[in-house]
PDB file of C-alpha atoms and ligand atoms in Angstrom:
ATOM      1  CA  MET K  91     195.704 170.810  20.466  1.00 53.00           C
ATOM      2  CA  ALA K  92     192.096 171.846  19.888  1.00 55.00           C
ATOM      3  CA  ASP K  93     189.721 171.851  22.814  1.00 54.00           C
ATOM      4  CA  PRO K  94     187.747 168.559  22.613  1.00 50.00           C
ATOM      5  CA  PHE K  95     184.870 169.937  24.754  1.00 52.00           C
ATOM      6  CA  PRO K  96     183.965 173.365  23.439  1.00 48.00           C
ATOM      7  CA  GLU K  97     180.376 173.071  24.671  1.00 52.00           C
ATOM      8  CA  LEU K  98     181.462 172.143  28.184  1.00 49.00           C
ATOM      9  CA  GLU K  99     183.556 175.232  28.377  1.00 49.00           C
ATOM     10  CA  GLU K 100     180.514 177.288  27.619  1.00 50.00           C
ATOM     11  CA  ASP K 101     178.642 175.550  30.466  1.00 53.00           C
ATOM     12  CA  VAL K 102     181.076 176.758  33.073  1.00 52.00           C
ATOM     13  CA  SER K 103     181.072 180.401  32.019  1.00 55.00           C
ATOM     14  CA  PRO K 104     181.231 182.649  35.096  1.00 56.00           C
ATOM     15  CA  GLN K 105     177.579 183.598  34.675  1.00 61.00           C
ATOM     16  CA  ARG K 106     176.377 179.994  34.498  1.00 59.00           C
ATOM     17  CA  GLN K 107     178.598 179.118  37.425  1.00 61.00           C
ATOM     18  CA  ALA K 108     177.075 181.890  39.510  1.00 64.00           C
ATOM     19  CA  GLU K 109     173.572 180.732  38.597  1.00 66.00           C
ATOM     20  CA  GLY K 110     174.510 177.175  39.485  1.00 65.00           C
ATOM     21  CA  LEU K 111     175.793 178.218  42.894  1.00 63.00           C
ATOM     22  CA  LYS K 112     172.670 180.263  43.512  1.00 68.00           C
ATOM     23  CA  THR K 113     170.487 177.252  42.725  1.00 67.00           C
ATOM     24  CA  LEU K 114     172.619 175.048  44.957  1.00 62.00           C
ATOM     25  CA  ARG K 115     172.354 177.554  47.796  1.00 69.00           C
ATOM     26  CA  LEU K 116     168.558 177.665  47.427  1.00 67.00           C
ATOM     27  CA  VAL K 117     168.357 173.883  47.460  1.00 65.00           C
ATOM     28  CA  LEU K 118     170.542 173.701  50.574  1.00 61.00           C
ATOM     29  CA  TRP K 119     168.389 176.306  52.344  1.00 66.00           C
ATOM     30  CA  GLY K 120     165.354 174.290  51.369  1.00 66.00           C
ATOM     31  CA  VAL K 121     166.889 171.232  53.011  1.00 62.00           C
ATOM     32  CA  VAL K 122     167.671 173.206  56.182  1.00 59.00           C
ATOM     33  CA  VAL K 123     164.135 174.629  56.410  1.00 61.00           C
ATOM     34  CA  LEU K 124     162.650 171.181  55.831  1.00 62.00           C
ATOM     35  CA  ALA K 125     164.891 169.620  58.504  1.00 63.00           C
ATOM     36  CA  VAL K 126     163.969 172.306  61.055  1.00 57.00           C
ATOM     37  CA  GLY K 127     160.299 171.833  60.190  1.00 59.00           C
ATOM     38  CA  ILE K 128     160.484 168.076  60.670  1.00 58.00           C
ATOM     39  CA  GLY K 129     162.347 168.561  63.947  1.00 55.00           C
ATOM     40  CA  LEU K 130     159.721 170.988  65.270  1.00 51.00           C
ATOM     41  CA  PHE K 131     156.912 168.700  64.187  1.00 54.00           C
ATOM     42  CA  ALA K 132     158.564 165.751  65.944  1.00 55.00           C
ATOM     43  CA  MET K 133     158.876 167.839  69.120  1.00 52.00           C
ATOM     44  CA  LEU K 134     155.305 169.173  69.070  1.00 48.00           C
ATOM     45  CA  ALA K 135     153.380 166.290  67.563  1.00 50.00           C
ATOM     46  CA  PRO K 136     153.297 163.923  70.574  1.00 48.00           C
ATOM     47  CA  ASP K 137     151.129 166.335  72.575  1.00 48.00           C
ATOM     48  CA  ARG K 138     148.596 166.776  69.814  1.00 52.00           C
ATOM     49  CA  SER K 139     147.853 163.353  68.428  1.00 53.00           C
ATOM     50  CA  PRO K 140     148.250 159.756  69.522  1.00 54.00           C
ATOM     51  CA  PRO K 141     151.377 157.951  68.375  1.00 54.00           C
ATOM     52  CA  PRO K 142     150.531 155.429  65.667  1.00 53.00           C
ATOM     53  CA  SER K 143     151.893 152.463  67.581  1.00 55.00           C
ATOM     54  CA  ASP K 144     151.153 151.181  71.050  1.00 58.00           C
ATOM     55  CA  GLN K 145     147.538 152.374  71.254  1.00 60.00           C
ATOM     56  CA  ALA K 146     146.905 150.327  74.397  1.00 63.00           C
ATOM     57  CA  SER K 147     149.475 152.150  76.478  1.00 79.00           C
ATOM     58  CA  TYR K 148     148.447 155.484  74.979  1.00 81.00           C
ATOM     59  CA  ALA K 149     144.903 154.814  76.226  1.00 84.00           C
ATOM     60  CA  ASP K 150     146.254 154.368  79.739  1.00 88.00           C
ATOM     61  CA  LEU K 151     147.801 157.831  79.625  1.00 89.00           C
ATOM     62  CA  ILE K 152     144.488 159.602  78.947  1.00 92.00           C
ATOM     63  CA  GLY K 153     141.964 160.742  81.535  1.00 90.00           C
ATOM     64  CA  GLY K 154     143.741 161.335  84.809  1.00 87.00           C
ATOM     65  CA  PRO K 155     142.201 163.148  87.753  1.00 93.00           C
ATOM     66  CA  PHE K 156     140.462 166.493  87.278  1.00 96.00           C
ATOM     67  CA  ALA K 157     137.940 168.651  89.141  1.00 98.00           C
ATOM     68  CA  LEU K 158     135.785 171.246  87.374  1.00 98.00           C
ATOM     69  CA  THR K 159     132.588 173.249  87.915  1.00 98.00           C
ATOM     70  CA  ALA K 160     129.222 172.723  86.190  1.00 98.00           C
ATOM     71  CA  PRO K 161     126.856 175.589  85.237  1.00 98.00           C
ATOM     72  CA  ASP K 162     124.805 174.971  88.409  1.00 97.00           C
ATOM     73  CA  GLY K 163     127.939 175.277  90.539  1.00 97.00           C
ATOM     74  CA  ALA K 164     128.252 171.536  91.172  1.00 98.00           C
ATOM     75  CA  ARG K 165     131.733 170.079  91.230  1.00 98.00           C
ATOM     76  CA  VAL K 166     132.376 167.428  88.594  1.00 98.00           C
ATOM     77  CA  THR K 167     135.424 165.185  88.748  1.00 97.00           C
ATOM     78  CA  ASP K 168     136.793 162.159  86.927  1.00 96.00           C
ATOM     79  CA  GLN K 169     135.313 160.143  89.811  1.00 96.00           C
ATOM     80  CA  THR K 170     131.784 161.585  89.589  1.00 96.00           C
ATOM     81  CA  LEU K 171     131.731 160.861  85.829  1.00 96.00           C
ATOM     82  CA  LYS K 172     132.460 157.170  86.372  1.00 95.00           C
ATOM     83  CA  GLY K 173     129.644 154.697  85.781  1.00 96.00           C
ATOM     84  CA  LYS K 174     128.534 156.064  82.407  1.00 97.00           C
ATOM     85  CA  PRO K 175     130.581 156.467  79.208  1.00 98.00           C
ATOM     86  CA  PHE K 176     131.249 160.009  78.083  1.00 98.00           C
ATOM     87  CA  ALA K 177     132.522 161.947  75.103  1.00 98.00           C
ATOM     88  CA  ILE K 178     134.715 164.836  76.246  1.00 98.00           C
ATOM     89  CA  PHE K 179     135.808 167.810  74.181  1.00 98.00           C
ATOM     90  CA  PHE K 180     137.829 170.945  74.956  1.00 98.00           C
ATOM     91  CA  GLY K 181     137.046 174.365  73.471  1.00 98.00           C
ATOM     92  CA  PHE K 182     135.596 177.818  74.188  1.00 98.00           C
ATOM     93  CA  THR K 183     132.219 179.464  73.647  1.00 98.00           C
ATOM     94  CA  ARG K 184     133.541 182.178  71.284  1.00 97.00           C
ATOM     95  CA  CYS K 185     135.056 179.535  68.973  1.00 97.00           C
ATOM     96  CA  PRO K 186     133.913 180.408  65.446  1.00 95.00           C
ATOM     97  CA  ASP K 187     134.072 176.971  63.872  1.00 95.00           C
ATOM     98  CA  VAL K 188     135.541 173.855  65.490  1.00 97.00           C
ATOM     99  CA  CYS K 189     133.480 173.927  68.694  1.00 98.00           C
ATOM    100  CA  PRO K 190     130.028 174.628  67.228  1.00 98.00           C
ATOM    101  CA  THR K 191     130.692 172.167  64.393  1.00 98.00           C
ATOM    102  CA  THR K 192     131.789 169.442  66.787  1.00 98.00           C
ATOM    103  CA  LEU K 193     129.002 169.941  69.317  1.00 98.00           C
ATOM    104  CA  SER K 194     126.368 170.035  66.546  1.00 98.00           C
ATOM    105  CA  ARG K 195     127.781 166.853  65.115  1.00 98.00           C
ATOM    106  CA  MET K 196     127.780 165.119  68.496  1.00 98.00           C
ATOM    107  CA  ALA K 197     124.138 166.123  68.975  1.00 98.00           C
ATOM    108  CA  GLN K 198     123.278 164.795  65.519  1.00 98.00           C
ATOM    109  CA  LEU K 199     125.145 161.507  66.068  1.00 98.00           C
ATOM    110  CA  ARG K 200     123.401 161.053  69.405  1.00 98.00           C
ATOM    111  CA  LYS K 201     120.042 161.402  67.640  1.00 97.00           C
ATOM    112  CA  GLN K 202     121.122 158.729  65.153  1.00 97.00           C
ATOM    113  CA  LEU K 203     121.807 156.350  68.039  1.00 97.00           C
ATOM    114  CA  GLY K 204     118.097 156.480  68.913  1.00 96.00           C
ATOM    115  CA  LYS K 205     117.326 155.010  72.332  1.00 95.00           C
ATOM    116  CA  ASP K 206     121.019 154.320  72.990  1.00 97.00           C
ATOM    117  CA  GLY K 207     121.739 158.013  72.598  1.00 97.00           C
ATOM    118  CA  ASP K 208     121.187 158.712  76.288  1.00 95.00           C
ATOM    119  CA  ARG K 209     123.612 156.009  77.345  1.00 98.00           C
ATOM    120  CA  PHE K 210     126.563 158.361  77.201  1.00 98.00           C
ATOM    121  CA  ARG K 211     127.274 161.909  78.321  1.00 98.00           C
ATOM    122  CA  ILE K 212     128.606 164.697  76.154  1.00 98.00           C
ATOM    123  CA  VAL K 213     131.037 166.845  78.144  1.00 98.00           C
ATOM    124  CA  PHE K 214     132.321 170.227  76.963  1.00 98.00           C
ATOM    125  CA  VAL K 215     135.208 171.813  78.869  1.00 98.00           C
ATOM    126  CA  SER K 216     135.898 175.500  78.267  1.00 98.00           C
ATOM    127  CA  VAL K 217     139.588 176.328  78.193  1.00 98.00           C
ATOM    128  CA  ASP K 218     138.708 180.045  78.386  1.00 98.00           C
ATOM    129  CA  PRO K 219     137.630 180.418  82.037  1.00 97.00           C
ATOM    130  CA  GLY K 220     138.640 184.087  82.044  1.00 96.00           C
ATOM    131  CA  TYR K 221     135.805 184.761  79.584  1.00 97.00           C
ATOM    132  CA  ASP K 222     133.431 181.774  79.938  1.00 98.00           C
ATOM    133  CA  SER K 223     131.748 181.635  83.333  1.00 98.00           C
ATOM    134  CA  PRO K 224     130.034 178.347  84.275  1.00 97.00           C
ATOM    135  CA  GLU K 225     126.667 180.060  83.640  1.00 97.00           C
ATOM    136  CA  ASP K 226     127.820 181.248  80.178  1.00 97.00           C
ATOM    137  CA  ILE K 227     128.847 177.707  79.329  1.00 98.00           C
ATOM    138  CA  GLY K 228     125.454 176.395  80.464  1.00 98.00           C
ATOM    139  CA  ARG K 229     123.703 178.823  78.118  1.00 98.00           C
ATOM    140  CA  TYR K 230     126.092 177.947  75.294  1.00 98.00           C
ATOM    141  CA  VAL K 231     125.723 174.165  75.457  1.00 98.00           C
ATOM    142  CA  ALA K 232     121.921 174.558  75.667  1.00 98.00           C
ATOM    143  CA  LEU K 233     122.005 175.873  72.077  1.00 97.00           C
ATOM    144  CA  PHE K 234     122.734 172.432  70.653  1.00 98.00           C
ATOM    145  CA  GLY K 235     119.417 170.827  71.494  1.00 96.00           C
ATOM    146  CA  THR K 236     120.802 167.856  73.410  1.00 97.00           C
ATOM    147  CA  PRO K 237     121.980 167.494  77.014  1.00 97.00           C
ATOM    148  CA  ILE K 238     125.627 168.565  77.185  1.00 98.00           C
ATOM    149  CA  LEU K 239     127.508 168.920  80.450  1.00 98.00           C
ATOM    150  CA  GLY K 240     129.446 172.185  80.226  1.00 98.00           C
ATOM    151  CA  LEU K 241     132.394 172.552  82.560  1.00 98.00           C
ATOM    152  CA  THR K 242     135.194 174.912  83.405  1.00 98.00           C
ATOM    153  CA  GLY K 243     137.250 175.890  86.436  1.00 98.00           C
ATOM    154  CA  THR K 244     140.116 178.040  87.565  1.00 98.00           C
ATOM    155  CA  ASP K 245     143.060 178.350  85.165  1.00 97.00           C
ATOM    156  CA  LYS K 246     144.836 175.757  87.258  1.00 98.00           C
ATOM    157  CA  GLU K 247     141.906 173.327  87.229  1.00 98.00           C
ATOM    158  CA  VAL K 248     141.436 173.711  83.477  1.00 98.00           C
ATOM    159  CA  ASP K 249     145.131 173.146  82.862  1.00 98.00           C
ATOM    160  CA  ALA K 250     145.032 170.016  85.028  1.00 97.00           C
ATOM    161  CA  ALA K 251     142.103 168.634  83.007  1.00 98.00           C
ATOM    162  CA  VAL K 252     143.770 169.482  79.687  1.00 98.00           C
ATOM    163  CA  LYS K 253     146.959 167.812  80.877  1.00 96.00           C
ATOM    164  CA  ALA K 254     145.047 164.733  82.076  1.00 96.00           C
ATOM    165  CA  TYR K 255     143.726 164.280  78.544  1.00 96.00           C
ATOM    166  CA  ARG K 256     147.003 165.183  76.898  1.00 95.00           C
ATOM    167  CA  ALA K 257     145.044 167.845  75.075  1.00 97.00           C
ATOM    168  CA  PHE K 258     146.328 171.226  73.952  1.00 96.00           C
ATOM    169  CA  TYR K 259     145.208 174.828  73.859  1.00 97.00           C
ATOM    170  CA  GLU K 260     146.932 178.111  73.171  1.00 97.00           C
ATOM    171  CA  LYS K 261     145.676 181.685  73.215  1.00 96.00           C
ATOM    172  CA  VAL K 262     146.559 183.427  69.973  1.00 96.00           C
ATOM    173  CA  PRO K 263     146.367 187.257  69.922  1.00 96.00           C
ATOM    174  CA  THR K 264     144.284 188.627  67.041  1.00 95.00           C
ATOM    175  CA  GLY K 265     145.015 192.325  67.643  1.00 94.00           C
ATOM    176  CA  GLY K 266     143.361 195.027  69.716  1.00 94.00           C
ATOM    177  CA  GLY K 267     143.803 192.953  72.876  1.00 92.00           C
ATOM    178  CA  ASP K 268     141.511 190.261  71.508  1.00 95.00           C
ATOM    179  CA  TYR K 269     142.463 186.639  70.982  1.00 96.00           C
ATOM    180  CA  THR K 270     141.336 183.323  69.631  1.00 97.00           C
ATOM    181  CA  ILE K 271     142.281 179.928  71.030  1.00 97.00           C
ATOM    182  CA  ASP K 272     143.857 177.064  69.125  1.00 97.00           C
ATOM    183  CA  HIS K 273     142.808 173.825  70.760  1.00 97.00           C
ATOM    184  CA  THR K 274     142.603 170.074  70.357  1.00 97.00           C
ATOM    185  CA  ALA K 275     139.749 169.332  67.971  1.00 97.00           C
ATOM    186  CA  SER K 276     139.398 165.621  68.792  1.00 97.00           C
ATOM    187  CA  VAL K 277     136.611 164.153  70.916  1.00 98.00           C
ATOM    188  CA  TYR K 278     137.792 161.631  73.512  1.00 98.00           C
ATOM    189  CA  LEU K 279     135.447 158.676  74.042  1.00 98.00           C
ATOM    190  CA  MET K 280     135.793 157.391  77.595  1.00 97.00           C
ATOM    191  CA  ASP K 281     134.202 154.154  78.818  1.00 97.00           C
ATOM    192  CA  ALA K 282     132.206 153.822  82.050  1.00 96.00           C
ATOM    193  CA  SER K 283     135.395 153.237  84.032  1.00 94.00           C
ATOM    194  CA  GLY K 284     136.930 156.466  82.741  1.00 93.00           C
ATOM    195  CA  LYS K 285     139.337 154.739  80.384  1.00 94.00           C
ATOM    196  CA  LEU K 286     139.918 155.979  76.839  1.00 96.00           C
ATOM    197  CA  GLN K 287     138.136 153.758  74.323  1.00 96.00           C
ATOM    198  CA  SER K 288     138.721 155.732  71.147  1.00 96.00           C
ATOM    199  CA  ILE K 289     138.990 159.203  69.678  1.00 97.00           C
ATOM    200  CA  ILE K 290     136.813 160.904  67.074  1.00 98.00           C
ATOM    201  CA  ALA K 291     139.013 163.092  64.895  1.00 97.00           C
ATOM    202  CA  TYR K 292     137.697 166.426  63.614  1.00 97.00           C
ATOM    203  CA  ASP K 293     137.935 165.311  59.977  1.00 96.00           C
ATOM    204  CA  GLU K 294     136.545 161.828  60.596  1.00 97.00           C
ATOM    205  CA  THR K 295     133.486 160.781  58.585  1.00 97.00           C
ATOM    206  CA  ASN K 296     130.117 160.612  60.315  1.00 97.00           C
ATOM    207  CA  PRO K 297     129.677 156.847  59.678  1.00 98.00           C
ATOM    208  CA  SER K 298     133.047 156.176  61.309  1.00 98.00           C
ATOM    209  CA  ALA K 299     132.250 158.447  64.260  1.00 98.00           C
ATOM    210  CA  LEU K 300     128.834 156.808  64.659  1.00 98.00           C
ATOM    211  CA  ALA K 301     130.431 153.340  64.692  1.00 98.00           C
ATOM    212  CA  LYS K 302     132.709 154.452  67.523  1.00 98.00           C
ATOM    213  CA  LEU K 303     129.784 155.832  69.519  1.00 98.00           C
ATOM    214  CA  LYS K 304     127.845 152.579  69.002  1.00 98.00           C
ATOM    215  CA  ARG K 305     130.779 150.717  70.458  1.00 98.00           C
ATOM    216  CA  LEU K 306     130.938 153.189  73.350  1.00 98.00           C
ATOM    217  CA  VAL K 307     127.317 152.582  74.364  1.00 97.00           C
ATOM    218  CA  GLY K 308     127.241 148.899  73.337  1.00 92.00           C
TER     219      GLY K 308
HETATM  220 NI1  LIG X 161     136.769 175.552  69.263  1.00 87.23          NI
END
């Protein structure tokens, strides 16, 4: 009897079969890499951004106790900041982009608020206390043309503040003993009682950020 599927036979030639298996193996590896990636993201994501649901309880988790040092040597704590809303941001003075961009933007948004602009504090916490002294931070924040309270502390104090805000930072070596620091790029807007009201994301539009600040000082 003649073969009814001559073309099929050609499809399963050893060479085609080998190519098919190779493709299948690549696809399977792709699935494994994707699954590991999703798993890692799920593990790391909660510390970096708020969960989409249950915003109210997330707000309660932000802004625990901390104690840091101002450029003039004064101690500043979560308690001393109470009574006036504040926008708090974590970074370091050698930051090439995120920190200067964010602090410039906060200064600009404050100007846009007009008279209401002085109804909230801008607080910058350096997560690089080994390099940024309180005096260095004072000189740095003075560059932005608006009052900014620059703070830092011992490693332990900085870590406590970062943890209180569920923020994140990580020193990343760049070679030759130097490093940069990956850090949370969001600005936390805290009301006068020290409770989280909202967050300004790094990629948020200025009108949206301004609306949040209006609500903060309203
Ligand atoms: Ni930065």
